[in-house]
Short mmCIF file of C-alpha atoms and ligand atoms in Angstrom, two decimals:
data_model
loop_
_atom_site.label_atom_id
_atom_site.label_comp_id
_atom_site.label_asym_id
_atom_site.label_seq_id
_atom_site.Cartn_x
_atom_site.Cartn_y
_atom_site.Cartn_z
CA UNK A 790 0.00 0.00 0.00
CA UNK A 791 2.83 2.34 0.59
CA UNK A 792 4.73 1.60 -2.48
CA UNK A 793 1.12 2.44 -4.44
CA UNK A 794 0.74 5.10 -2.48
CA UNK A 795 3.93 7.13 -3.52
CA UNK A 796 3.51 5.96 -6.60
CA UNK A 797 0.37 7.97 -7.03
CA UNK A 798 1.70 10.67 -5.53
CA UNK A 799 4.49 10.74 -7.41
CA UNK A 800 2.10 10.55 -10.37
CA UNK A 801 -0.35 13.26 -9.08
CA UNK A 802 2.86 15.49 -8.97
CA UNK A 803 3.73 14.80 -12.44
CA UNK A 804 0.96 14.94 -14.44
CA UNK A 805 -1.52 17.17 -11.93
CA UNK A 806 1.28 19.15 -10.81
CA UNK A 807 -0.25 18.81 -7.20
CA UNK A 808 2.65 18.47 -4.67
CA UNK A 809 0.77 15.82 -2.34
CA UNK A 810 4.02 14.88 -0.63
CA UNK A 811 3.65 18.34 1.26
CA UNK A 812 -0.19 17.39 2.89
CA UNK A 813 -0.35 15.56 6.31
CA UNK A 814 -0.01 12.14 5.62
CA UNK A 815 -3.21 10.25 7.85
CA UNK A 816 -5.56 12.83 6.93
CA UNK A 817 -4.41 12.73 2.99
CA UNK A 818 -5.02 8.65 3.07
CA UNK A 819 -8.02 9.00 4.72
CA UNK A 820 -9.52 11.34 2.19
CA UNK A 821 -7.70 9.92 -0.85
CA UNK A 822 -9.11 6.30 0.00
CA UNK A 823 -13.10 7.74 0.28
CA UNK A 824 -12.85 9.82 -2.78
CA UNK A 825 -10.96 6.81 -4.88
CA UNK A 826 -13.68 4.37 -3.76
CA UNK A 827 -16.51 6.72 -4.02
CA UNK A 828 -14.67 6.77 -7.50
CA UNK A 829 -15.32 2.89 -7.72
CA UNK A 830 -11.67 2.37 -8.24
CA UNK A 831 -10.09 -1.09 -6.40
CA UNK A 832 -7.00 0.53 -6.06
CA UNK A 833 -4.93 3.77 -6.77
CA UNK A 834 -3.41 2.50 -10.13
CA UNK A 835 -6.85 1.95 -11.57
CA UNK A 836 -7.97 4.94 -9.96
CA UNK A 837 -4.60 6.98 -11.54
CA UNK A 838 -6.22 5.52 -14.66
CA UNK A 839 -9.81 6.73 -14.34
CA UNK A 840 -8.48 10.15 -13.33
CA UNK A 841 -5.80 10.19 -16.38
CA UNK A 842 -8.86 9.34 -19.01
CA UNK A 843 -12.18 11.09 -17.38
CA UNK A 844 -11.82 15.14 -17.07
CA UNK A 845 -15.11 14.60 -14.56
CA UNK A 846 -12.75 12.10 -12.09
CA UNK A 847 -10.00 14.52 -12.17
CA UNK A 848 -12.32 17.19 -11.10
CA UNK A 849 -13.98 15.60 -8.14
CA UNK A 850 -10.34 14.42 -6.77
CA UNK A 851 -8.67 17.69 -7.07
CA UNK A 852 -11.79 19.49 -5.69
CA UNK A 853 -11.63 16.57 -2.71
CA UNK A 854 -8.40 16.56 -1.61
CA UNK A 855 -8.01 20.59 -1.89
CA UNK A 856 -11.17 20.82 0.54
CA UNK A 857 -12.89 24.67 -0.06
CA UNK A 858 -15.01 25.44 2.20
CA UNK A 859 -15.08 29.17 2.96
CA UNK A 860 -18.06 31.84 3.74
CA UNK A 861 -17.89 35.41 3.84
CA UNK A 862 -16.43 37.15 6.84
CA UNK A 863 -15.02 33.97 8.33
CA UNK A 864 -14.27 33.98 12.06
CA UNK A 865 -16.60 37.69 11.40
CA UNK A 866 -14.79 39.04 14.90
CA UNK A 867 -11.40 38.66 13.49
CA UNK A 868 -12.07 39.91 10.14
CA UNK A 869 -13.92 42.79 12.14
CA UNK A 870 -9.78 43.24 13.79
CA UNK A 871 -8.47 43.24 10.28
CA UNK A 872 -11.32 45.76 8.94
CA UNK A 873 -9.96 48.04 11.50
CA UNK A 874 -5.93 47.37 11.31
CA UNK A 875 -7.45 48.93 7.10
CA UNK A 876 -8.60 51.66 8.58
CA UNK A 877 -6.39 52.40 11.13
CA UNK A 878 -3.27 51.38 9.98
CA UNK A 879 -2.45 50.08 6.57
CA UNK A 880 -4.63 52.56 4.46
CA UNK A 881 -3.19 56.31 6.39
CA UNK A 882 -0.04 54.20 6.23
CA UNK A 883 0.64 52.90 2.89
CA UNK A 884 -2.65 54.56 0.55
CA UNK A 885 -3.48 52.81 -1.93
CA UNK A 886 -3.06 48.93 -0.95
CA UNK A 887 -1.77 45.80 -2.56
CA UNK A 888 -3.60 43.09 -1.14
CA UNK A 889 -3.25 39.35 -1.58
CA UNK A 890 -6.06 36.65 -0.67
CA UNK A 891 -3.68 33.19 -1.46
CA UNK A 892 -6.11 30.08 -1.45
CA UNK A 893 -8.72 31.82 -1.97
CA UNK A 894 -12.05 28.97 -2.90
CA UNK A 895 -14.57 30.63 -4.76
CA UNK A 896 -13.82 33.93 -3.85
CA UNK A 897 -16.10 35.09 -0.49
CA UNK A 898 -12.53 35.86 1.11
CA UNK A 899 -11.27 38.47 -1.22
CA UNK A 900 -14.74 40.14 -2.18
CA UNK A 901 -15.18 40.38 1.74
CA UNK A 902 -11.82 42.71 1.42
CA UNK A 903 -13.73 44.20 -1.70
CA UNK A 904 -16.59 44.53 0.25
CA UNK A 905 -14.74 46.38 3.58
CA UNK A 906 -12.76 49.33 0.60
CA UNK A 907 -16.06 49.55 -0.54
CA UNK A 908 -18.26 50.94 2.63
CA UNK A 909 -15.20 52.08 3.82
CA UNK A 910 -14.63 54.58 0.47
CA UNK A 911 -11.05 53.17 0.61
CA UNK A 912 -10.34 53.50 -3.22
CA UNK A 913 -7.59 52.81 -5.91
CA UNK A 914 -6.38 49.22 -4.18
CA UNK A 915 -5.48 46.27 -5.83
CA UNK A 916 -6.71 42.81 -4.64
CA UNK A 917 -5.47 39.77 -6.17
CA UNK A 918 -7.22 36.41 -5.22
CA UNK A 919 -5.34 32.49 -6.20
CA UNK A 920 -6.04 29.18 -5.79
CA UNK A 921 -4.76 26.22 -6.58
CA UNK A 922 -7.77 24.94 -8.49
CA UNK A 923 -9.39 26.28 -11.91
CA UNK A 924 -12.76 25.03 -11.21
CA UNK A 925 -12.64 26.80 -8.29
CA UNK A 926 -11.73 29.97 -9.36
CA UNK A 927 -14.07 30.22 -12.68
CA UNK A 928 -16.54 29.88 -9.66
CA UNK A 929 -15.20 32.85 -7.94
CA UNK A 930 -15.18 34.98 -11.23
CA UNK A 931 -19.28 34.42 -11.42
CA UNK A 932 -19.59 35.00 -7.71
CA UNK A 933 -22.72 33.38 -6.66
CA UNK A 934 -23.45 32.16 -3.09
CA UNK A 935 -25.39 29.87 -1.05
CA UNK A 936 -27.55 30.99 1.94
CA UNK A 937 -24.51 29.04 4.33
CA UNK A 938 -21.83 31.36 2.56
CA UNK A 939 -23.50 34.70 2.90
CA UNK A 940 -24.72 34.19 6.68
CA UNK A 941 -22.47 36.53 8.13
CA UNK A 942 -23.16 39.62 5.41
CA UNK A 943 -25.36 42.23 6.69
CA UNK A 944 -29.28 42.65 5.90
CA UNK A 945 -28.05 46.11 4.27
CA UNK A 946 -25.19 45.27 2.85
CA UNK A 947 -26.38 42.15 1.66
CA UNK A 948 -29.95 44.36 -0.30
CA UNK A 949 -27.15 46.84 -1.92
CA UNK A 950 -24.76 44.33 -3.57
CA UNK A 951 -26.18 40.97 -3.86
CA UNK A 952 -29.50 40.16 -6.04
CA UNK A 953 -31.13 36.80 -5.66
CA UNK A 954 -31.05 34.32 -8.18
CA UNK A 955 -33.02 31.02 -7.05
CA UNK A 956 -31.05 29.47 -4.13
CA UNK A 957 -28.14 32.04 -4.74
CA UNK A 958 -26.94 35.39 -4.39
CA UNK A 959 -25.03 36.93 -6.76
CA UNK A 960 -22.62 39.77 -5.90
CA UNK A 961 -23.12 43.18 -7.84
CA UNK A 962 -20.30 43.91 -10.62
CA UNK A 963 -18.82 46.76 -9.11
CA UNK A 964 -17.24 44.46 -6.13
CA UNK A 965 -16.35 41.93 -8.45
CA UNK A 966 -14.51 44.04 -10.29
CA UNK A 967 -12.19 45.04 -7.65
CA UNK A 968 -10.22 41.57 -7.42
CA UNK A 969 -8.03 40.24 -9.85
CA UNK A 970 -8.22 35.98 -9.84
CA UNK A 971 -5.01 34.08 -10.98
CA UNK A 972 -4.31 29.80 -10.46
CA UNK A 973 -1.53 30.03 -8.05
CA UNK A 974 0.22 27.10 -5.94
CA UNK A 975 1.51 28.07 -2.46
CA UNK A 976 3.76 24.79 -2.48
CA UNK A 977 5.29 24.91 -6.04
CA UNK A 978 4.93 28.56 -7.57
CA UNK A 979 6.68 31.52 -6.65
CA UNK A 980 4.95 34.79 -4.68
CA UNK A 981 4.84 38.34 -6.12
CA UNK A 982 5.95 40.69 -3.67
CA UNK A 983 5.48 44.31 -2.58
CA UNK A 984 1.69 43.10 -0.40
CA UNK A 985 0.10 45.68 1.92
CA UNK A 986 -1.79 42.44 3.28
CA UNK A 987 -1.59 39.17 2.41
CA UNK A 988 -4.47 36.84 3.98
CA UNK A 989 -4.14 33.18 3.94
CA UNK A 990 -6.09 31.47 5.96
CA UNK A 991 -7.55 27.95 6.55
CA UNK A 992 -5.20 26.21 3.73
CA UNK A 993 -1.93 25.41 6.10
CA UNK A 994 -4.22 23.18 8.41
CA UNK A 995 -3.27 20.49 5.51
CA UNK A 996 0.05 20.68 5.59
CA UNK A 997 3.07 19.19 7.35
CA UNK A 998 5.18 22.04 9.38
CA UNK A 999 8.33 21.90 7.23
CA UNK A 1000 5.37 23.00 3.72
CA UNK A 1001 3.86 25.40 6.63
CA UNK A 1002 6.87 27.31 7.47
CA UNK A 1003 8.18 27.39 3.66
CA UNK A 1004 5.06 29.23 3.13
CA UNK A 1005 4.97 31.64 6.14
CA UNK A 1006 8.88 32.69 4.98
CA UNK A 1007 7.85 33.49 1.60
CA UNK A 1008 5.02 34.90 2.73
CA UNK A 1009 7.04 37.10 5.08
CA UNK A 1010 8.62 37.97 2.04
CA UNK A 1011 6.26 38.91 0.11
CA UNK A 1012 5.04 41.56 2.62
CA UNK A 1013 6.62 45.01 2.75
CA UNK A 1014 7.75 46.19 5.84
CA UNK A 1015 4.93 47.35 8.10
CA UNK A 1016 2.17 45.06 5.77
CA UNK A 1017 0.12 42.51 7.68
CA UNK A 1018 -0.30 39.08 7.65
CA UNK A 1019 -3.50 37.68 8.55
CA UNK A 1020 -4.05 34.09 9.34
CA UNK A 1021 -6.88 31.45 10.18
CA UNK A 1022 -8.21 31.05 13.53
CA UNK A 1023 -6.38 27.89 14.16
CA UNK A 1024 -3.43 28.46 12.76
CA UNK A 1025 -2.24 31.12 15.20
CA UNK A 1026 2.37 31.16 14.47
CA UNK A 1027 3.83 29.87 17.85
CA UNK A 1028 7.68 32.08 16.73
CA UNK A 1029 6.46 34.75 14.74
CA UNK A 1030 9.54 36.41 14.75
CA UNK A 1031 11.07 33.48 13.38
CA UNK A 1032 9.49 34.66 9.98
CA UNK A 1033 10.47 38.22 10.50
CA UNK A 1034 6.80 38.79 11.64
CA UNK A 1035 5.61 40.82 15.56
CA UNK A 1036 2.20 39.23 16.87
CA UNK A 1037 -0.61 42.17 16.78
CA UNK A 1038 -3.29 39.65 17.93
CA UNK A 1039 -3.70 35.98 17.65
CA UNK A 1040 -4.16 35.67 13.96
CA UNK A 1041 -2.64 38.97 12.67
CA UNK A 1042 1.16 39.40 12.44
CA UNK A 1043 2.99 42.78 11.23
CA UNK A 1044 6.01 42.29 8.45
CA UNK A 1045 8.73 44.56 10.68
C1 SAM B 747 -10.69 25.69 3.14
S1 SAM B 747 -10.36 26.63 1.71
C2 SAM B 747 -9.96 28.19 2.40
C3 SAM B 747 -10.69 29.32 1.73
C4 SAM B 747 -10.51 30.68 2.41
N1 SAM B 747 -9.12 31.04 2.51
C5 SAM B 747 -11.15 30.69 3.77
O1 SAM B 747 -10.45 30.67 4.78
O2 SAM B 747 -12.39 30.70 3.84
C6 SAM B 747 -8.81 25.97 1.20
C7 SAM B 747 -8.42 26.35 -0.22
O3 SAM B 747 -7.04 26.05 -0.38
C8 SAM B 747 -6.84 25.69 -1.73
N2 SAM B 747 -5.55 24.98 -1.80
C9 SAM B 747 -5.24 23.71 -1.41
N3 SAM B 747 -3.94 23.44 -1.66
C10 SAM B 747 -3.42 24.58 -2.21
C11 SAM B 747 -2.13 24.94 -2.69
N4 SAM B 747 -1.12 24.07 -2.64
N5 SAM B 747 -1.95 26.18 -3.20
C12 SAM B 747 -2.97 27.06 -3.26
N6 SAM B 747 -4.22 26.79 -2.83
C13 SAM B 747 -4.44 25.56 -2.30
C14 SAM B 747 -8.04 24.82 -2.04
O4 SAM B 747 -8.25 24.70 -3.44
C15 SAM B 747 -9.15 25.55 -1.30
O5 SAM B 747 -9.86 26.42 -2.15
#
């Protein structure tokens, strides 16, 4: 089973360019076993097969194994702290703002940034939203939500810039135009630089420490000095200034 199983890792690498070696191990076995049975595959070489000749099976196991949950406003009291570390720090500081949502699912992360320039007139910013999967992010571009992933938006907010469409809301142009969607790997690709604020949050849960740190350092990178890094509420950095970061709060760490 072991042998198979870096063999289809190996093979995922290759010709998904996926880098499963990087994802925690139990949890990755778990999953890959219920979505390659679901699948009705016997084993991972026949499944490796299925997902090689069916567009549909490569689909489902990419959108399993990259898990995307996400809503608007996640954790809403600490996006409330960041929505005010915008107001009161980064925008009189810096302007205009480069801002990075990395792992972004379909999107309710980075228009929730839109969303906070918006009603707080905060204009001329840039906001650039990635994810690892296409699917995914063609999802974001169209921007419509379920009840579950809109829960946290405001009755106002939610009348101004979402119209209802059957069982989904779809956000008004003018917010989706403010974010810029790109495919982007946080294992395997490289990071633009120069971010205000980069948020990634709820994606390094999956990985092993060694992937984890390799991202916060390029991450800390990434940042100029004074930007903000703003992570998921339970994945709170034990030696932030190992990274070249200083703890604000629990989930929001200043470049210094
Ligand atoms: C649980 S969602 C998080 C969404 C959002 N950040 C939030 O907190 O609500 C995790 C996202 O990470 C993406 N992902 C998984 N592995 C990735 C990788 N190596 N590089 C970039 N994105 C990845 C998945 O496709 C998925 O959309």
């Amino acid at each position: 089973m072991e042998l198979e199983f870096d063999f289809f890792k190996n093979w995922v690498r290759e010709r998904l360019k996926v880098d499963l070696n990087a994802y925690k191990e139990k949890q990755l076995h778990r999953r890959i076993g219920t979505v390659m049975k679901s699948a009705g595959a016997k084993n991972l070489r026949e499944y490796a097969d299925m997902i090689k000749a069916d567009e549909n099976t490569r689909r489902v196991f990419l959108d399993y194994i990259t898990i995307n949950v996400t809503e608007f406003y996640r954790n809403k009291d600490i996006f409330d702290e960041f929505e005010e570390v915008i107001k009161s720090n980064l925008a009189p500081k810096f302007g205009s703002l480069k801002i990075w949502s990395a792992a972004c699912s379909v999107g309710a992360e980075p228009y929730s940034v839109a969303l906070i320039m918006e009603r707080n007139q905060l204009k001329n910013n840039k906001i650039i939203a990635t994810d690892i999967d296409d699917t995914i992010l063609e999802k974001a571009r169209v921007g419509a939500y379920k009840e579950n992933e809109i829960k946290n938006i405001a009755k106002e907010e939610l009348k101004e810039y979402f119209s209802k469409d059957g069982n989904e809301y779809r956000l008004a142009e003018n917010i989706k135009r403010m974010v810029h969607f790109k495919k982007h790997d946080l294992l395997l690709d490289t990071y633009e630089k120069n971010f205000h604020a980069v948020i990634c949050r709820n994606v390094t849960i999956y990985f092993k420490n060694e992937a984890k740190n390799q991202i916060y350092k390029k991450i800390s990178s990434s940042l100029e000095k004074g930007g903000v890094f703003f992570t998921g509420a339970t994945e709170s950095i034990y030696n932030p200034n190992e990274f070249g970061f200083k703890k604000i709060s629990t989930f929001l760490y200043e470049k210094v």
